GROMACS .gro file of C-alpha atoms in nm:
model
  465
    1UNK     CA    1 -11.678   5.304   7.598
    2UNK     CA    2 -12.043   5.393   7.658
    3UNK     CA    3 -12.365   5.283   7.500
    4UNK     CA    4 -12.484   5.484   7.204
    5UNK     CA    5 -12.790   5.589   7.402
    6UNK     CA    6 -12.565   5.756   7.657
    7UNK     CA    7 -12.407   5.973   7.387
    8UNK     CA    8 -12.440   6.345   7.428
    9UNK     CA    9 -12.792   6.468   7.353
   10UNK     CA   10 -12.916   6.815   7.259
   11UNK     CA   11 -12.563   6.902   7.147
   12UNK     CA   12 -12.473   7.267   7.084
   13UNK     CA   13 -12.178   7.195   6.853
   14UNK     CA   14 -12.203   6.911   6.602
   15UNK     CA   15 -11.963   6.792   6.335
   16UNK     CA   16 -12.050   6.564   6.046
   17UNK     CA   17 -11.800   6.377   5.829
   18UNK     CA   18 -11.785   6.046   5.646
   19UNK     CA   19 -11.493   5.923   5.859
   20UNK     CA   20 -11.504   5.978   6.231
   21UNK     CA   21 -11.237   6.007   6.500
   22UNK     CA   22 -11.252   5.638   6.597
   23UNK     CA   23 -11.277   5.305   6.415
   24UNK     CA   24 -11.341   4.954   6.543
   25UNK     CA   25 -11.182   4.623   6.453
   26UNK     CA   26 -11.360   4.296   6.525
   27UNK     CA   27 -11.109   4.054   6.680
   28UNK     CA   28 -11.121   3.677   6.631
   29UNK     CA   29 -11.253   3.631   6.985
   30UNK     CA   30 -11.545   3.864   6.909
   31UNK     CA   31 -11.413   4.162   7.102
   32UNK     CA   32 -11.400   4.511   6.956
   33UNK     CA   33 -11.077   4.711   6.948
   34UNK     CA   34 -11.110   5.089   6.916
   35UNK     CA   35 -10.849   5.293   6.732
   36UNK     CA   36 -10.831   5.671   6.739
   37UNK     CA   37 -10.772   5.845   6.409
   38UNK     CA   38 -10.531   6.125   6.325
   39UNK     CA   39 -10.499   6.400   6.069
   40UNK     CA   40 -10.578   6.768   6.046
   41UNK     CA   41 -10.953   6.731   6.094
   42UNK     CA   42 -10.924   6.522   6.411
   43UNK     CA   43 -10.661   6.762   6.547
   44UNK     CA   44 -10.867   7.066   6.459
   45UNK     CA   45 -11.190   6.943   6.609
   46UNK     CA   46 -11.017   6.861   6.936
   47UNK     CA   47 -11.034   7.237   7.002
   48UNK     CA   48 -11.395   7.190   7.116
   49UNK     CA   49 -11.439   6.930   7.388
   50UNK     CA   50 -11.816   6.948   7.427
   51UNK     CA   51 -11.936   6.841   7.083
   52UNK     CA   52 -12.105   6.555   6.903
   53UNK     CA   53 -11.934   6.401   6.600
   54UNK     CA   54 -12.166   6.222   6.356
   55UNK     CA   55 -11.990   5.985   6.116
   56UNK     CA   56 -12.049   5.671   5.911
   57UNK     CA   57 -11.967   5.314   6.007
   58UNK     CA   58 -11.702   5.226   5.751
   59UNK     CA   59 -11.633   4.858   5.807
   60UNK     CA   60 -11.760   4.542   5.969
   61UNK     CA   61 -11.606   4.637   6.303
   62UNK     CA   62 -11.775   4.977   6.301
   63UNK     CA   63 -12.111   4.827   6.210
   64UNK     CA   64 -12.082   4.565   6.480
   65UNK     CA   65 -12.002   4.838   6.733
   66UNK     CA   66 -12.319   5.025   6.636
   67UNK     CA   67 -12.529   4.708   6.657
   68UNK     CA   68 -12.393   4.633   7.004
   69UNK     CA   69 -12.464   4.988   7.116
   70UNK     CA   70 -12.095   5.065   7.168
   71UNK     CA   71 -11.972   5.419   7.109
   72UNK     CA   72 -11.709   5.667   7.219
   73UNK     CA   73 -11.839   5.957   7.426
   74UNK     CA   74 -11.940   6.236   7.190
   75UNK     CA   75 -11.948   6.019   6.877
   76UNK     CA   76 -12.255   5.890   6.694
   77UNK     CA   77 -12.174   5.638   6.423
   78UNK     CA   78 -12.439   5.569   6.159
   79UNK     CA   79 -12.493   5.212   6.041
   80UNK     CA   80 -12.582   5.298   5.683
   81UNK     CA   81 -12.644   4.992   5.464
   82UNK     CA   82 -12.306   4.876   5.333
   83UNK     CA   83 -12.423   4.865   4.970
   84UNK     CA   84 -12.571   5.215   4.996
   85UNK     CA   85 -12.250   5.346   5.150
   86UNK     CA   86 -12.039   5.182   4.877
   87UNK     CA   87 -12.252   5.344   4.605
   88UNK     CA   88 -12.241   5.683   4.773
   89UNK     CA   89 -11.876   5.682   4.876
   90UNK     CA   90 -11.701   5.499   4.592
   91UNK     CA   91 -11.960   5.532   4.317
   92UNK     CA   92 -12.042   5.903   4.354
   93UNK     CA   93 -11.815   6.086   4.600
   94UNK     CA   94 -11.482   5.935   4.493
   95UNK     CA   95 -11.556   5.840   4.133
   96UNK     CA   96 -11.761   6.143   4.026
   97UNK     CA   97 -11.736   6.442   4.261
   98UNK     CA   98 -11.365   6.395   4.331
   99UNK     CA   99 -11.298   6.360   3.958
  100UNK     CA  100 -11.498   6.673   3.876
  101UNK     CA  101 -11.336   6.895   4.139
  102UNK     CA  102 -10.984   6.771   4.056
  103UNK     CA  103 -11.054   6.781   3.679
  104UNK     CA  104 -10.935   6.423   3.629
  105UNK     CA  105 -11.166   6.292   3.359
  106UNK     CA  106 -11.037   6.173   3.022
  107UNK     CA  107 -11.329   6.343   2.853
  108UNK     CA  108 -11.330   6.153   2.520
  109UNK     CA  109 -11.435   5.845   2.720
  110UNK     CA  110 -11.569   5.968   3.052
  111UNK     CA  111 -11.781   6.057   3.239
  112UNK     CA  112 -12.088   5.857   3.136
  113UNK     CA  113 -12.400   5.955   3.326
  114UNK     CA  114 -12.640   5.668   3.262
  115UNK     CA  115 -12.896   5.462   3.450
  116UNK     CA  116 -12.627   5.312   3.674
  117UNK     CA  117 -12.512   5.659   3.772
  118UNK     CA  118 -12.870   5.753   3.861
  119UNK     CA  119 -12.902   5.439   4.075
  120UNK     CA  120 -12.586   5.531   4.264
  121UNK     CA  121 -12.697   5.892   4.296
  122UNK     CA  122 -13.011   5.772   4.473
  123UNK     CA  123 -12.781   5.599   4.723
  124UNK     CA  124 -12.585   5.924   4.764
  125UNK     CA  125 -12.911   6.100   4.850
  126UNK     CA  126 -13.002   5.826   5.099
  127UNK     CA  127 -12.659   5.847   5.260
  128UNK     CA  128 -12.678   6.226   5.295
  129UNK     CA  129 -13.032   6.204   5.429
  130UNK     CA  130 -12.919   5.965   5.703
  131UNK     CA  131 -12.671   6.228   5.822
  132UNK     CA  132 -12.925   6.509   5.803
  133UNK     CA  133 -13.180   6.314   6.006
  134UNK     CA  134 -12.924   6.216   6.271
  135UNK     CA  135 -12.803   6.577   6.305
  136UNK     CA  136 -13.161   6.703   6.328
  137UNK     CA  137 -13.231   6.451   6.602
  138UNK     CA  138 -12.920   6.528   6.809
  139UNK     CA  139 -12.889   6.906   6.777
  140UNK     CA  140 -13.005   7.138   7.052
  141UNK     CA  141 -13.206   7.450   6.979
  142UNK     CA  142 -12.999   7.692   6.769
  143UNK     CA  143 -12.695   7.462   6.769
  144UNK     CA  144 -12.398   7.507   6.535
  145UNK     CA  145 -12.348   7.223   6.286
  146UNK     CA  146 -12.029   7.200   6.078
  147UNK     CA  147 -12.062   6.962   5.782
  148UNK     CA  148 -11.740   6.843   5.625
  149UNK     CA  149 -11.657   6.793   5.260
  150UNK     CA  150 -11.795   6.677   4.926
  151UNK     CA  151 -11.926   6.346   5.061
  152UNK     CA  152 -12.196   6.540   5.248
  153UNK     CA  153 -12.273   6.817   5.000
  154UNK     CA  154 -12.649   6.759   5.019
  155UNK     CA  155 -12.668   6.757   5.399
  156UNK     CA  156 -12.699   7.134   5.462
  157UNK     CA  157 -13.005   7.169   5.241
  158UNK     CA  158 -13.170   6.857   5.383
  159UNK     CA  159 -13.093   6.964   5.739
  160UNK     CA  160 -13.225   7.316   5.678
  161UNK     CA  161 -13.565   7.170   5.588
  162UNK     CA  162 -13.570   6.958   5.904
  163UNK     CA  163 -13.429   7.217   6.146
  164UNK     CA  164 -13.449   7.578   6.026
  165UNK     CA  165 -13.335   7.698   6.372
  166UNK     CA  166 -12.982   7.561   6.334
  167UNK     CA  167 -12.665   7.746   6.235
  168UNK     CA  168 -12.521   7.533   5.956
  169UNK     CA  169 -12.175   7.551   5.801
  170UNK     CA  170 -12.024   7.346   5.520
  171UNK     CA  171 -11.650   7.318   5.460
  172UNK     CA  172 -11.498   7.190   5.133
  173UNK     CA  173 -11.157   7.029   5.177
  174UNK     CA  174 -11.110   6.983   4.800
  175UNK     CA  175 -11.076   7.231   4.517
  176UNK     CA  176 -11.396   7.345   4.352
  177UNK     CA  177 -11.426   7.297   3.978
  178UNK     CA  178 -11.455   7.600   3.747
  179UNK     CA  179 -11.800   7.639   3.602
  180UNK     CA  180 -11.725   7.496   3.257
  181UNK     CA  181 -11.590   7.176   3.410
  182UNK     CA  182 -11.856   7.158   3.682
  183UNK     CA  183 -12.116   7.158   3.406
  184UNK     CA  184 -11.997   6.816   3.294
  185UNK     CA  185 -12.244   6.700   3.558
  186UNK     CA  186 -12.607   6.653   3.454
  187UNK     CA  187 -12.785   6.985   3.491
  188UNK     CA  188 -13.022   6.870   3.765
  189UNK     CA  189 -12.738   6.710   3.964
  190UNK     CA  190 -12.520   7.022   3.938
  191UNK     CA  191 -12.809   7.233   4.064
  192UNK     CA  192 -12.888   6.986   4.343
  193UNK     CA  193 -12.528   6.992   4.467
  194UNK     CA  194 -12.513   7.371   4.473
  195UNK     CA  195 -12.849   7.405   4.645
  196UNK     CA  196 -12.740   7.142   4.895
  197UNK     CA  197 -12.438   7.347   5.004
  198UNK     CA  198 -12.637   7.671   4.989
  199UNK     CA  199 -12.862   7.523   5.256
  200UNK     CA  200 -12.581   7.629   5.489
  201UNK     CA  201 -12.560   7.970   5.648
  202UNK     CA  202 -12.191   7.967   5.561
  203UNK     CA  203 -11.992   7.774   5.296
  204UNK     CA  204 -11.616   7.777   5.348
  205UNK     CA  205 -11.312   7.674   5.143
  206UNK     CA  206 -10.938   7.639   5.179
  207UNK     CA  207 -10.850   7.922   4.939
  208UNK     CA  208 -11.022   8.210   4.764
  209UNK     CA  209 -10.954   8.041   4.432
  210UNK     CA  210 -11.184   7.754   4.524
  211UNK     CA  211 -11.437   7.988   4.686
  212UNK     CA  212 -11.450   8.204   4.375
  213UNK     CA  213 -11.502   7.894   4.158
  214UNK     CA  214 -11.799   7.795   4.375
  215UNK     CA  215 -11.943   8.146   4.354
  216UNK     CA  216 -11.897   8.131   3.977
  217UNK     CA  217 -12.091   7.805   3.954
  218UNK     CA  218 -12.370   7.941   4.171
  219UNK     CA  219 -12.389   8.261   3.968
  220UNK     CA  220 -12.397   8.081   3.633
  221UNK     CA  221 -12.638   7.803   3.730
  222UNK     CA  222 -12.855   7.953   4.005
  223UNK     CA  223 -12.812   8.326   3.963
  224UNK     CA  224 -12.617   8.373   4.285
  225UNK     CA  225 -12.538   8.235   4.630
  226UNK     CA  226 -12.854   8.363   4.797
  227UNK     CA  227 -12.821   8.425   5.171
  228UNK     CA  228 -12.525   8.193   5.217
  229UNK     CA  229 -12.206   8.366   5.323
  230UNK     CA  230 -11.877   8.250   5.174
  231UNK     CA  231 -11.558   8.217   5.379
  232UNK     CA  232 -11.199   8.098   5.348
  233UNK     CA  233 -10.987   7.923   5.611
  234UNK     CA  234 -10.648   7.792   5.496
  235UNK     CA  235 -10.569   7.492   5.714
  236UNK     CA  236 -10.214   7.509   5.849
  237UNK     CA  237  -9.968   7.263   5.998
  238UNK     CA  238  -9.967   7.170   6.366
  239UNK     CA  239  -9.616   7.296   6.443
  240UNK     CA  240  -9.595   7.191   6.807
  241UNK     CA  241  -9.704   6.836   6.736
  242UNK     CA  242  -9.485   6.796   6.427
  243UNK     CA  243  -9.168   6.930   6.586
  244UNK     CA  244  -9.215   6.716   6.894
  245UNK     CA  245  -9.306   6.401   6.702
  246UNK     CA  246  -9.025   6.448   6.447
  247UNK     CA  247  -8.761   6.413   6.720
  248UNK     CA  248  -8.885   6.098   6.887
  249UNK     CA  249  -8.674   5.784   6.893
  250UNK     CA  250  -8.852   5.595   6.615
  251UNK     CA  251  -8.806   5.890   6.376
  252UNK     CA  252  -8.434   5.904   6.455
  253UNK     CA  253  -8.415   5.532   6.378
  254UNK     CA  254  -8.596   5.576   6.045
  255UNK     CA  255  -8.365   5.865   5.955
  256UNK     CA  256  -8.059   5.651   6.018
  257UNK     CA  257  -8.203   5.377   5.796
  258UNK     CA  258  -8.283   5.626   5.520
  259UNK     CA  259  -7.932   5.774   5.533
  260UNK     CA  260  -7.792   5.424   5.489
  261UNK     CA  261  -8.021   5.358   5.193
  262UNK     CA  262  -7.928   5.690   5.032
  263UNK     CA  263  -7.559   5.607   5.077
  264UNK     CA  264  -7.270   5.805   4.936
  265UNK     CA  265  -7.100   6.110   5.082
  266UNK     CA  266  -7.285   6.436   5.032
  267UNK     CA  267  -7.567   6.294   4.823
  268UNK     CA  268  -7.869   6.521   4.807
  269UNK     CA  269  -8.227   6.405   4.850
  270UNK     CA  270  -8.549   6.492   4.670
  271UNK     CA  271  -8.843   6.386   4.887
  272UNK     CA  272  -9.209   6.336   4.810
  273UNK     CA  273  -9.471   6.193   5.046
  274UNK     CA  274  -9.814   6.124   4.899
  275UNK     CA  275 -10.096   5.879   4.878
  276UNK     CA  276 -10.118   5.718   4.533
  277UNK     CA  277 -10.408   5.947   4.458
  278UNK     CA  278 -10.456   6.031   4.091
  279UNK     CA  279 -10.445   6.404   4.160
  280UNK     CA  280 -10.102   6.386   4.329
  281UNK     CA  281  -9.922   6.358   3.993
  282UNK     CA  282  -9.660   6.111   4.115
  283UNK     CA  283  -9.591   5.963   3.772
  284UNK     CA  284  -9.508   6.300   3.614
  285UNK     CA  285  -9.288   6.373   3.913
  286UNK     CA  286  -9.092   6.056   3.836
  287UNK     CA  287  -9.077   6.153   3.469
  288UNK     CA  288  -8.929   6.491   3.570
  289UNK     CA  289  -8.666   6.321   3.786
  290UNK     CA  290  -8.582   6.089   3.497
  291UNK     CA  291  -8.541   6.390   3.268
  292UNK     CA  292  -8.316   6.557   3.525
  293UNK     CA  293  -8.086   6.253   3.525
  294UNK     CA  294  -8.095   6.233   3.146
  295UNK     CA  295  -8.033   6.599   3.064
  296UNK     CA  296  -7.802   6.678   3.355
  297UNK     CA  297  -7.584   6.370   3.398
  298UNK     CA  298  -7.380   6.550   3.662
  299UNK     CA  299  -7.656   6.458   3.908
  300UNK     CA  300  -7.614   6.086   3.854
  301UNK     CA  301  -7.492   5.922   4.175
  302UNK     CA  302  -7.520   6.261   4.350
  303UNK     CA  303  -7.893   6.265   4.424
  304UNK     CA  304  -8.156   6.017   4.542
  305UNK     CA  305  -8.531   6.052   4.506
  306UNK     CA  306  -8.709   5.933   4.821
  307UNK     CA  307  -9.059   5.865   4.691
  308UNK     CA  308  -9.314   5.761   4.948
  309UNK     CA  309  -9.631   5.664   4.762
  310UNK     CA  310  -9.878   5.511   5.002
  311UNK     CA  311 -10.161   5.315   4.831
  312UNK     CA  312 -10.501   5.482   4.835
  313UNK     CA  313 -10.851   5.366   4.737
  314UNK     CA  314 -10.725   5.030   4.614
  315UNK     CA  315 -11.084   4.904   4.591
  316UNK     CA  316 -11.110   5.114   4.272
  317UNK     CA  317 -10.942   4.964   3.964
  318UNK     CA  318 -10.812   5.297   3.833
  319UNK     CA  319 -10.623   5.353   4.158
  320UNK     CA  320 -10.472   5.004   4.153
  321UNK     CA  321 -10.355   5.067   3.796
  322UNK     CA  322 -10.207   5.403   3.892
  323UNK     CA  323 -10.017   5.252   4.186
  324UNK     CA  324  -9.878   4.985   3.954
  325UNK     CA  325  -9.765   5.254   3.708
  326UNK     CA  326  -9.582   5.442   3.985
  327UNK     CA  327  -9.394   5.124   4.070
  328UNK     CA  328  -9.321   5.047   3.704
  329UNK     CA  329  -9.171   5.391   3.631
  330UNK     CA  330  -8.960   5.384   3.948
  331UNK     CA  331  -8.822   5.043   3.855
  332UNK     CA  332  -8.751   5.162   3.500
  333UNK     CA  333  -8.549   5.460   3.629
  334UNK     CA  334  -8.350   5.237   3.862
  335UNK     CA  335  -8.286   4.987   3.585
  336UNK     CA  336  -8.172   5.256   3.340
  337UNK     CA  337  -7.956   5.470   3.566
  338UNK     CA  338  -7.878   5.271   3.880
  339UNK     CA  339  -7.529   5.151   3.966
  340UNK     CA  340  -7.387   4.901   4.211
  341UNK     CA  341  -7.384   5.155   4.494
  342UNK     CA  342  -7.655   5.401   4.385
  343UNK     CA  343  -8.029   5.346   4.363
  344UNK     CA  344  -8.177   5.658   4.200
  345UNK     CA  345  -8.533   5.608   4.334
  346UNK     CA  346  -8.607   5.468   4.678
  347UNK     CA  347  -8.979   5.391   4.655
  348UNK     CA  348  -9.171   5.303   4.971
  349UNK     CA  349  -9.534   5.200   4.943
  350UNK     CA  350  -9.613   5.103   5.304
  351UNK     CA  351  -9.746   5.389   5.516
  352UNK     CA  352  -9.507   5.482   5.796
  353UNK     CA  353  -9.554   5.826   5.953
  354UNK     CA  354  -9.226   5.812   6.145
  355UNK     CA  355  -9.038   5.738   5.822
  356UNK     CA  356  -9.217   6.026   5.649
  357UNK     CA  357  -9.109   6.264   5.925
  358UNK     CA  358  -8.753   6.134   5.898
  359UNK     CA  359  -8.759   6.208   5.526
  360UNK     CA  360  -8.893   6.557   5.592
  361UNK     CA  361  -8.596   6.625   5.818
  362UNK     CA  362  -8.348   6.488   5.562
  363UNK     CA  363  -8.489   6.654   5.252
  364UNK     CA  364  -8.281   6.895   5.047
  365UNK     CA  365  -8.573   6.935   4.807
  366UNK     CA  366  -8.942   6.861   4.860
  367UNK     CA  367  -9.143   6.785   4.546
  368UNK     CA  368  -9.514   6.870   4.573
  369UNK     CA  369  -9.656   6.878   4.220
  370UNK     CA  370 -10.028   6.788   4.230
  371UNK     CA  371 -10.256   6.833   3.933
  372UNK     CA  372 -10.497   6.997   4.179
  373UNK     CA  373 -10.511   6.990   4.557
  374UNK     CA  374 -10.742   7.156   4.805
  375UNK     CA  375 -10.443   7.252   5.018
  376UNK     CA  376 -10.164   6.989   5.050
  377UNK     CA  377 -10.032   6.979   5.403
  378UNK     CA  378  -9.708   6.803   5.302
  379UNK     CA  379  -9.597   7.132   5.144
  380UNK     CA  380  -9.650   7.296   5.484
  381UNK     CA  381  -9.515   7.017   5.704
  382UNK     CA  382  -9.172   6.978   5.540
  383UNK     CA  383  -9.049   7.334   5.608
  384UNK     CA  384  -9.170   7.309   5.968
  385UNK     CA  385  -8.956   7.004   6.056
  386UNK     CA  386  -8.664   7.040   5.812
  387UNK     CA  387  -8.328   7.006   5.990
  388UNK     CA  388  -8.115   7.221   5.759
  389UNK     CA  389  -8.355   7.397   5.522
  390UNK     CA  390  -8.540   7.251   5.228
  391UNK     CA  391  -8.619   7.398   4.886
  392UNK     CA  392  -8.985   7.347   4.796
  393UNK     CA  393  -9.083   7.267   4.436
  394UNK     CA  394  -9.456   7.342   4.436
  395UNK     CA  395  -9.734   7.309   4.182
  396UNK     CA  396  -9.926   7.628   4.116
  397UNK     CA  397 -10.240   7.410   4.125
  398UNK     CA  398 -10.202   7.323   4.495
  399UNK     CA  399 -10.409   7.526   4.737
  400UNK     CA  400 -10.089   7.581   4.937
  401UNK     CA  401  -9.954   7.786   4.643
  402UNK     CA  402 -10.170   8.079   4.755
  403UNK     CA  403  -9.973   8.103   5.081
  404UNK     CA  404  -9.635   7.948   4.993
  405UNK     CA  405  -9.583   8.036   4.627
  406UNK     CA  406  -9.361   8.336   4.692
  407UNK     CA  407  -9.086   8.127   4.852
  408UNK     CA  408  -9.125   7.807   4.650
  409UNK     CA  409  -8.992   7.710   4.309
  410UNK     CA  410  -9.327   7.705   4.129
  411UNK     CA  411  -9.415   7.464   3.847
  412UNK     CA  412  -9.690   7.386   3.601
  413UNK     CA  413  -9.768   7.028   3.708
  414UNK     CA  414  -9.814   6.909   3.350
  415UNK     CA  415  -9.478   7.046   3.228
  416UNK     CA  416  -9.229   6.766   3.292
  417UNK     CA  417  -8.932   6.952   3.139
  418UNK     CA  418  -8.998   7.264   3.346
  419UNK     CA  419  -9.031   7.049   3.658
  420UNK     CA  420  -8.696   6.886   3.582
  421UNK     CA  421  -8.544   7.235   3.551
  422UNK     CA  422  -8.709   7.336   3.879
  423UNK     CA  423  -8.556   7.034   4.053
  424UNK     CA  424  -8.213   7.143   3.927
  425UNK     CA  425  -8.275   7.498   4.049
  426UNK     CA  426  -8.382   7.369   4.390
  427UNK     CA  427  -8.084   7.133   4.418
  428UNK     CA  428  -7.838   7.412   4.337
  429UNK     CA  429  -8.000   7.678   4.559
  430UNK     CA  430  -7.746   7.848   4.786
  431UNK     CA  431  -7.758   7.735   5.146
  432UNK     CA  432  -7.836   8.078   5.289
  433UNK     CA  433  -8.119   8.137   5.042
  434UNK     CA  434  -8.265   7.793   5.107
  435UNK     CA  435  -8.252   7.850   5.484
  436UNK     CA  436  -8.417   8.193   5.454
  437UNK     CA  437  -8.692   8.059   5.229
  438UNK     CA  438  -8.754   7.766   5.463
  439UNK     CA  439  -8.794   8.001   5.758
  440UNK     CA  440  -9.054   8.208   5.571
  441UNK     CA  441  -9.231   7.897   5.442
  442UNK     CA  442  -9.254   7.755   5.795
  443UNK     CA  443  -9.396   8.081   5.928
  444UNK     CA  444  -9.666   8.084   5.661
  445UNK     CA  445  -9.735   7.713   5.708
  446UNK     CA  446  -9.833   7.746   6.073
  447UNK     CA  447 -10.034   8.066   6.047
  448UNK     CA  448 -10.365   7.886   6.107
  449UNK     CA  449 -10.301   7.558   6.295
  450UNK     CA  450 -10.579   7.297   6.297
  451UNK     CA  451 -10.744   7.390   6.627
  452UNK     CA  452 -10.753   7.761   6.543
  453UNK     CA  453 -10.873   7.675   6.191
  454UNK     CA  454 -11.177   7.502   6.338
  455UNK     CA  455 -11.245   7.766   6.603
  456UNK     CA  456 -11.231   8.041   6.339
  457UNK     CA  457 -11.503   7.863   6.139
  458UNK     CA  458 -11.719   7.811   6.446
  459UNK     CA  459 -11.678   8.172   6.556
  460UNK     CA  460 -11.761   8.303   6.208
  461UNK     CA  461 -12.072   8.083   6.189
  462UNK     CA  462 -12.199   8.211   6.521
  463UNK     CA  463 -12.094   8.572   6.462
  464UNK     CA  464 -12.275   8.593   6.129
  465UNK     CA  465 -12.602   8.473   6.278
   0.00000   0.00000   0.00000
């Protein structure tokens, strides 16, 4: 570890995101333990070694690290007031912007944009301004700055005012709402968000569907996208890492345990791996499985649904309620259909990456049925590590549909009966067809691995200068 003041100065490549590549835990003896993060963004950004990553302090350990002047080389963590961060992150980013872009509102009752919303929006502006000022301070002349996601939608515009010399990119990891839904937002807020992103030289998305929706909003509300170029980069799976990690000892151990839990000779498996995020549509997936067992009793005792639903955003009541509903429906299916030696749904709620990889390898069918998803890497990861081929049941509302739809069994995520029929089709798919589809799915899934995904954005930003 080095002091914050020793962090890289006058950086030529900068990245900004709410969550950074490292987090700190404050131990009982007062020491700080650093933990490196994972995921597609961390993997992708590792492609550039000489960069500065600007992120927020997310917990007490992070804030204490900043106050002590402790930092990882190449990382600047911002100690934004905890109450301001909570308003910006939970109050606006996750409870408003996420809901708009994933079209999650129950519109007879929500949203309500009142004085409390305006108070939280002021915090969102403060939070974005803190990032813009830090980037302006750290960036070298003409540096490339890549701002990540909806949390920091105002940063490009703010940074442009502070440092017009910079090359600024913004990447949206979520869907973008169609214009009629985007206009649920107050008019001035909708315009502010669009102008914020249009402060970038280049705004990029995971699919052309989301890019076109953004262009549509800009055209309707602002009259166009101005000088900002629009790009698309479909984040792929990290094949080398996944295939290596999926065959390590702990994964083999988890696979053996899962096989024992599945039980029975020749039982098939339907696998899903998700956070209990409202957009993931886990409850309807369970409803579809229940309908499969009800309408096609021949599958009883012949199939097991491995449902990994890892709790997400449990500090928000609506997420806690959704997690509880997932557990309730799973228990109801087991109570209705289960027998002495067959548990229809094996629900796991504790995050375990090795177990997830073991399930990927075991899966006969992968169920990926989100209401809306920017991409959904699970849909790409399963075919890459599958041991014997896996049929993919995929929502047409996932960003991955654009690349994988031709070899998946595609569903309307709201249509439970059609999803049940799709599960039956996937379970009965001939072995040779399933293997051929899996091979094509895997090839498409790794077309733009995380490091190349990031380098492509950086190259495009510099090339279009």
